[in-house]
């Protein structure tokens, strides 16, 4: 997953591409990048958060950004023999306030040139709230094209400046799970390692690791979900009348089933219909215990921390 950015001071005065000369130079850079790395089955992303002044200055411009995408899209497709997978615009945020900027790029035909919409849906709310924003974005996309345009979660995380390590690990799993539920094919966590050790600086503390490479609890959460759901696909959400309860069913090619369950409200138990069997219950951070149930029912203890029921 390669992000193509930023500007070059030989052609542009700011960190943006606003001139014909700048677009031509950027296109040359893209051509050489795709020639060198295109055989690696790359997802190509054009720029990072161009709707944010810090990354497209002095002023974000949906017009100039769309022109840039249209300049480089044919190059990526040609150099990759029409197999280059192109995503844009790495949108900063996903809420009502950023959708008008994005819609302006749609009006200018950007959806004709890209294969997926990439967004950075950071939020101060729980991860599950992203579902409503994906739905709004999907509706907006369908307004301008009949193409199947997936949504990619290109960057998203939670900082331990604002959350405990345990809460960060909890939100990480729920972020990945809600993306699977919403059929988001790519999820990228920000960040691999803390920028520094300033515990009061939000920007420093998104990492799965501390600055000295010591794993945080979120690292254990990531390894648990990655190893447990490896080779499994999301099948459906089981509904038991509680909108704040999530029970997601996954299956592998051998039809082996895993249920992942949690709630966004207070801890509580529910009984679900489940053929008598045995299995393994895995906690958020990977602790395992054997379980057996009879009479076609299983008691789920739901908390804010997802658990995994691997059914034998």
XYZ file of C-alpha atoms in Angstrom:
312
model
C 0.000 0.000 0.000
C 2.013 2.927 -1.345
C 1.046 6.574 -0.849
C 2.296 8.865 -3.607
C 3.131 12.298 -2.175
C 4.183 15.172 -1.684
C 5.219 18.188 -3.769
C 8.722 19.177 -4.890
C 10.114 22.628 -4.221
C 11.577 22.731 -7.729
C 8.040 23.018 -9.112
C 5.697 24.166 -6.338
C 5.941 26.752 -3.577
C 3.636 24.994 -1.110
C 2.970 21.402 -0.129
C 0.458 20.917 -2.923
C 0.308 20.527 -6.698
C -1.356 23.567 -8.241
C 0.384 24.128 -11.560
C 0.563 22.344 -14.898
C 4.330 22.084 -14.499
C 3.923 20.571 -11.044
C 1.401 18.004 -12.270
C 3.717 16.967 -15.095
C 6.638 16.528 -12.710
C 4.511 14.556 -10.250
C 3.295 12.373 -13.121
C 6.917 11.597 -14.030
C 7.592 10.615 -10.424
C 4.536 8.350 -10.398
C 5.570 6.726 -13.679
C 8.983 5.799 -12.297
C 7.502 4.546 -9.010
C 5.031 2.287 -10.779
C 7.724 0.960 -13.131
C 9.895 0.058 -10.158
C 7.313 -1.372 -7.758
C 4.280 -2.192 -9.895
C 5.036 -5.924 -10.015
C 4.571 -6.126 -6.232
C 0.750 -6.110 -6.421
C 0.563 -2.586 -5.037
C -2.410 -0.511 -3.941
C -1.545 3.033 -5.049
C -2.918 6.003 -3.124
C -2.641 9.561 -4.389
C -1.605 11.984 -1.638
C -2.451 12.017 2.046
C -5.371 14.013 3.462
C -5.530 16.684 0.719
C -8.651 18.153 2.337
C -6.500 19.216 5.304
C -4.430 22.404 5.202
C -1.484 20.721 6.897
C -1.021 18.416 3.901
C -2.313 20.564 1.011
C -1.321 24.162 1.573
C -1.721 27.019 1.535
C -5.353 26.028 0.926
C -7.002 22.650 0.215
C -8.437 22.551 -3.297
C -10.758 19.809 -4.534
C -10.288 21.186 -8.054
C -6.487 20.930 -8.068
C -6.545 17.585 -6.309
C -8.951 16.094 -8.852
C -6.773 17.362 -11.690
C -3.798 15.593 -10.096
C -5.631 12.272 -9.819
C -6.777 12.514 -13.430
C -3.190 13.217 -14.480
C -1.713 10.132 -12.848
C -4.548 7.574 -13.103
C -3.877 6.680 -16.771
C -0.169 6.294 -15.999
C -0.785 3.835 -13.171
C -3.184 1.805 -15.313
C -0.862 1.798 -18.330
C 2.343 0.945 -16.503
C 0.611 -1.829 -14.558
C -1.057 -3.126 -17.748
C -4.494 -2.024 -16.483
C -3.996 -3.925 -13.204
C -2.885 -0.973 -11.092
C -5.277 -0.568 -8.151
C -5.770 3.137 -7.463
C -7.397 4.613 -4.358
C -8.073 8.204 -3.296
C -8.288 10.685 -1.623
C -7.061 9.488 1.831
C -9.745 11.787 3.228
C -8.981 13.376 6.608
C -11.944 12.448 8.796
C -15.270 10.887 7.943
C -18.172 13.040 9.112
C -20.732 15.402 7.649
C -18.310 18.339 7.557
C -15.874 16.705 5.103
C -18.388 15.174 2.705
C -19.040 18.414 0.720
C -15.312 18.617 -0.167
C -15.358 14.981 -1.247
C -18.539 15.442 -3.258
C -16.900 18.202 -5.270
C -14.271 15.706 -6.433
C -17.106 13.334 -7.400
C -18.740 16.085 -9.444
C -15.456 16.483 -11.323
C -15.385 12.807 -12.252
C -12.796 11.373 -9.863
C -14.847 8.186 -9.470
C -14.186 7.401 -13.128
C -10.474 7.108 -12.381
C -10.222 5.301 -9.044
C -10.987 1.798 -7.794
C -11.795 2.584 -4.141
C -12.378 5.480 -1.760
C -9.767 5.729 1.007
C -10.741 7.490 4.224
C -9.173 8.160 7.628
C -12.192 7.871 9.935
C -10.610 9.053 13.207
C -13.111 9.942 15.912
C -13.469 10.702 19.601
C -16.388 8.276 19.711
C -16.528 4.497 19.938
C -15.505 2.615 16.763
C -19.031 1.359 16.021
C -20.190 4.896 15.175
C -18.253 4.634 11.915
C -21.032 2.429 10.464
C -23.379 5.368 9.983
C -20.621 7.359 8.248
C -19.751 4.511 5.884
C -23.444 4.306 4.981
C -23.591 8.046 4.222
C -20.464 7.828 2.094
C -21.725 4.777 0.230
C -24.965 6.611 -0.540
C -23.008 9.598 -1.834
C -20.838 7.397 -4.046
C -23.906 5.707 -5.526
C -25.291 9.124 -6.407
C -22.442 9.686 -8.867
C -21.570 6.250 -10.241
C -22.892 2.775 -10.902
C -19.399 1.333 -10.410
C -18.718 -0.876 -7.412
C -16.477 1.439 -5.375
C -15.354 -0.098 -2.040
C -14.429 2.016 0.965
C -10.950 1.493 2.432
C -10.007 2.451 5.982
C -6.569 3.748 5.086
C -5.598 5.141 8.493
C -7.323 5.062 11.878
C -6.313 4.579 15.484
C -6.723 5.638 19.100
C -4.089 7.221 21.328
C -3.130 6.071 24.831
C -2.914 9.739 25.772
C -6.719 9.640 25.858
C -7.324 5.933 26.590
C -5.731 3.345 28.833
C -3.684 0.622 27.172
C -6.520 -1.816 27.801
C -9.076 0.514 26.228
C -6.837 1.046 23.205
C -6.609 -2.721 22.728
C -10.374 -2.974 23.049
C -11.012 -0.210 20.498
C -8.477 -1.710 18.099
C -10.316 -5.043 17.940
C -13.697 -3.351 17.642
C -12.405 -1.055 14.895
C -11.209 -4.019 12.832
C -14.373 -6.019 13.516
C -16.774 -3.216 12.631
C -14.846 -2.678 9.391
C -15.256 -6.378 8.581
C -18.955 -6.145 9.393
C -19.289 -3.148 7.054
C -17.405 -5.031 4.306
C -14.410 -2.686 4.336
C -11.708 -4.773 2.604
C -8.606 -2.984 3.928
C -8.009 -1.638 7.443
C -4.762 0.102 8.383
C -4.073 0.844 12.057
C -2.228 4.000 12.990
C 0.399 3.474 14.316
C 3.018 0.725 14.572
C 5.128 2.495 17.229
C 4.795 5.597 19.383
C 6.460 8.699 17.981
C 7.955 9.453 21.390
C 7.429 9.114 25.108
C 5.501 12.309 25.810
C 2.468 10.795 27.531
C 0.609 14.119 27.322
C 0.960 14.426 23.554
C -1.876 12.660 21.746
C 0.055 12.494 18.480
C 2.906 10.556 20.102
C 0.951 7.646 21.511
C -1.046 5.807 18.843
C 1.440 2.951 18.591
C 1.051 -0.772 19.197
C 4.544 -0.465 20.664
C 6.105 2.085 22.943
C 8.987 4.158 21.642
C 11.477 1.587 22.964
C 9.631 -1.190 21.057
C 8.003 -2.596 24.206
C 4.613 -4.093 23.194
C 1.499 -2.391 24.539
C -1.702 -4.311 25.282
C -3.000 -3.266 21.868
C -0.212 -5.365 20.330
C -1.635 -8.426 22.105
C -5.103 -7.486 20.894
C -3.819 -7.268 17.318
C -1.997 -10.599 17.471
C -5.101 -12.261 18.958
C -7.497 -11.119 16.256
C -4.965 -11.772 13.479
C -4.161 -15.323 14.589
C -7.708 -16.273 15.599
C -9.468 -15.049 12.442
C -6.726 -16.018 9.996
C -8.330 -17.667 6.933
C -11.839 -16.868 8.241
C -14.417 -14.726 6.446
C -17.231 -12.667 7.939
C -20.590 -14.343 7.258
C -23.290 -12.462 9.151
C -24.309 -10.680 12.318
C -26.553 -12.659 14.647
C -29.473 -10.545 15.857
C -31.006 -11.041 19.291
C -32.999 -7.816 19.574
C -30.285 -5.673 21.157
C -28.835 -3.097 18.734
C -25.855 -2.458 21.019
C -24.866 -6.130 21.096
C -22.590 -7.459 18.385
C -22.360 -11.180 17.623
C -20.465 -11.718 14.381
C -20.185 -15.100 12.709
C -17.054 -16.074 10.786
C -16.349 -19.249 8.829
C -13.363 -20.806 7.068
C -13.380 -22.971 3.942
C -13.950 -26.076 6.062
C -17.119 -24.456 7.487
C -15.581 -24.201 10.930
C -17.270 -21.378 12.856
C -16.049 -18.614 15.160
C -18.389 -16.224 16.950
C -16.982 -12.864 18.045
C -19.130 -10.993 20.545
C -19.193 -7.780 22.579
C -21.509 -4.942 23.597
C -21.184 -1.159 23.571
C -23.288 -0.868 26.750
C -23.047 -2.378 30.256
C -21.861 -5.945 30.773
C -24.649 -8.512 30.583
C -25.398 -12.114 29.641
C -27.573 -13.479 26.873
C -28.403 -17.044 25.854
C -28.198 -17.914 22.178
C -29.278 -20.980 20.231
C -26.222 -23.040 19.373
C -26.041 -26.760 18.619
C -24.481 -28.753 21.445
C -20.741 -28.895 21.054
C -17.444 -27.876 22.601
C -14.833 -25.334 21.758
C -12.416 -22.714 22.965
C -13.126 -19.274 24.393
C -10.414 -16.712 23.656
C -10.203 -13.353 25.416
C -9.303 -9.997 23.883
C -5.651 -10.523 24.783
C -5.393 -14.190 23.898
C -6.140 -16.105 27.112
C -7.813 -19.438 26.255
C -10.198 -21.783 28.041
C -12.034 -24.935 26.963
C -15.838 -24.783 27.003
C -18.630 -27.348 26.570
C -22.369 -26.725 26.177
C -25.434 -28.934 25.839
C -29.143 -28.721 24.987
C -28.559 -26.379 22.052
C -27.889 -23.238 24.080
C -24.814 -21.209 25.008
C -24.531 -18.378 27.512
C -22.580 -15.375 26.231
C -21.019 -12.994 28.742
C -20.914 -9.719 26.831
C -18.607 -6.866 27.809
C -16.947 -4.009 25.931
C -14.033 -6.333 25.180
C -14.621 -8.701 22.233
C -14.238 -12.442 22.899
C -13.868 -15.256 20.390
C -15.775 -18.543 20.607
C -14.055 -21.113 18.398
C -16.547 -23.952 17.819
C -15.100 -27.415 17.278
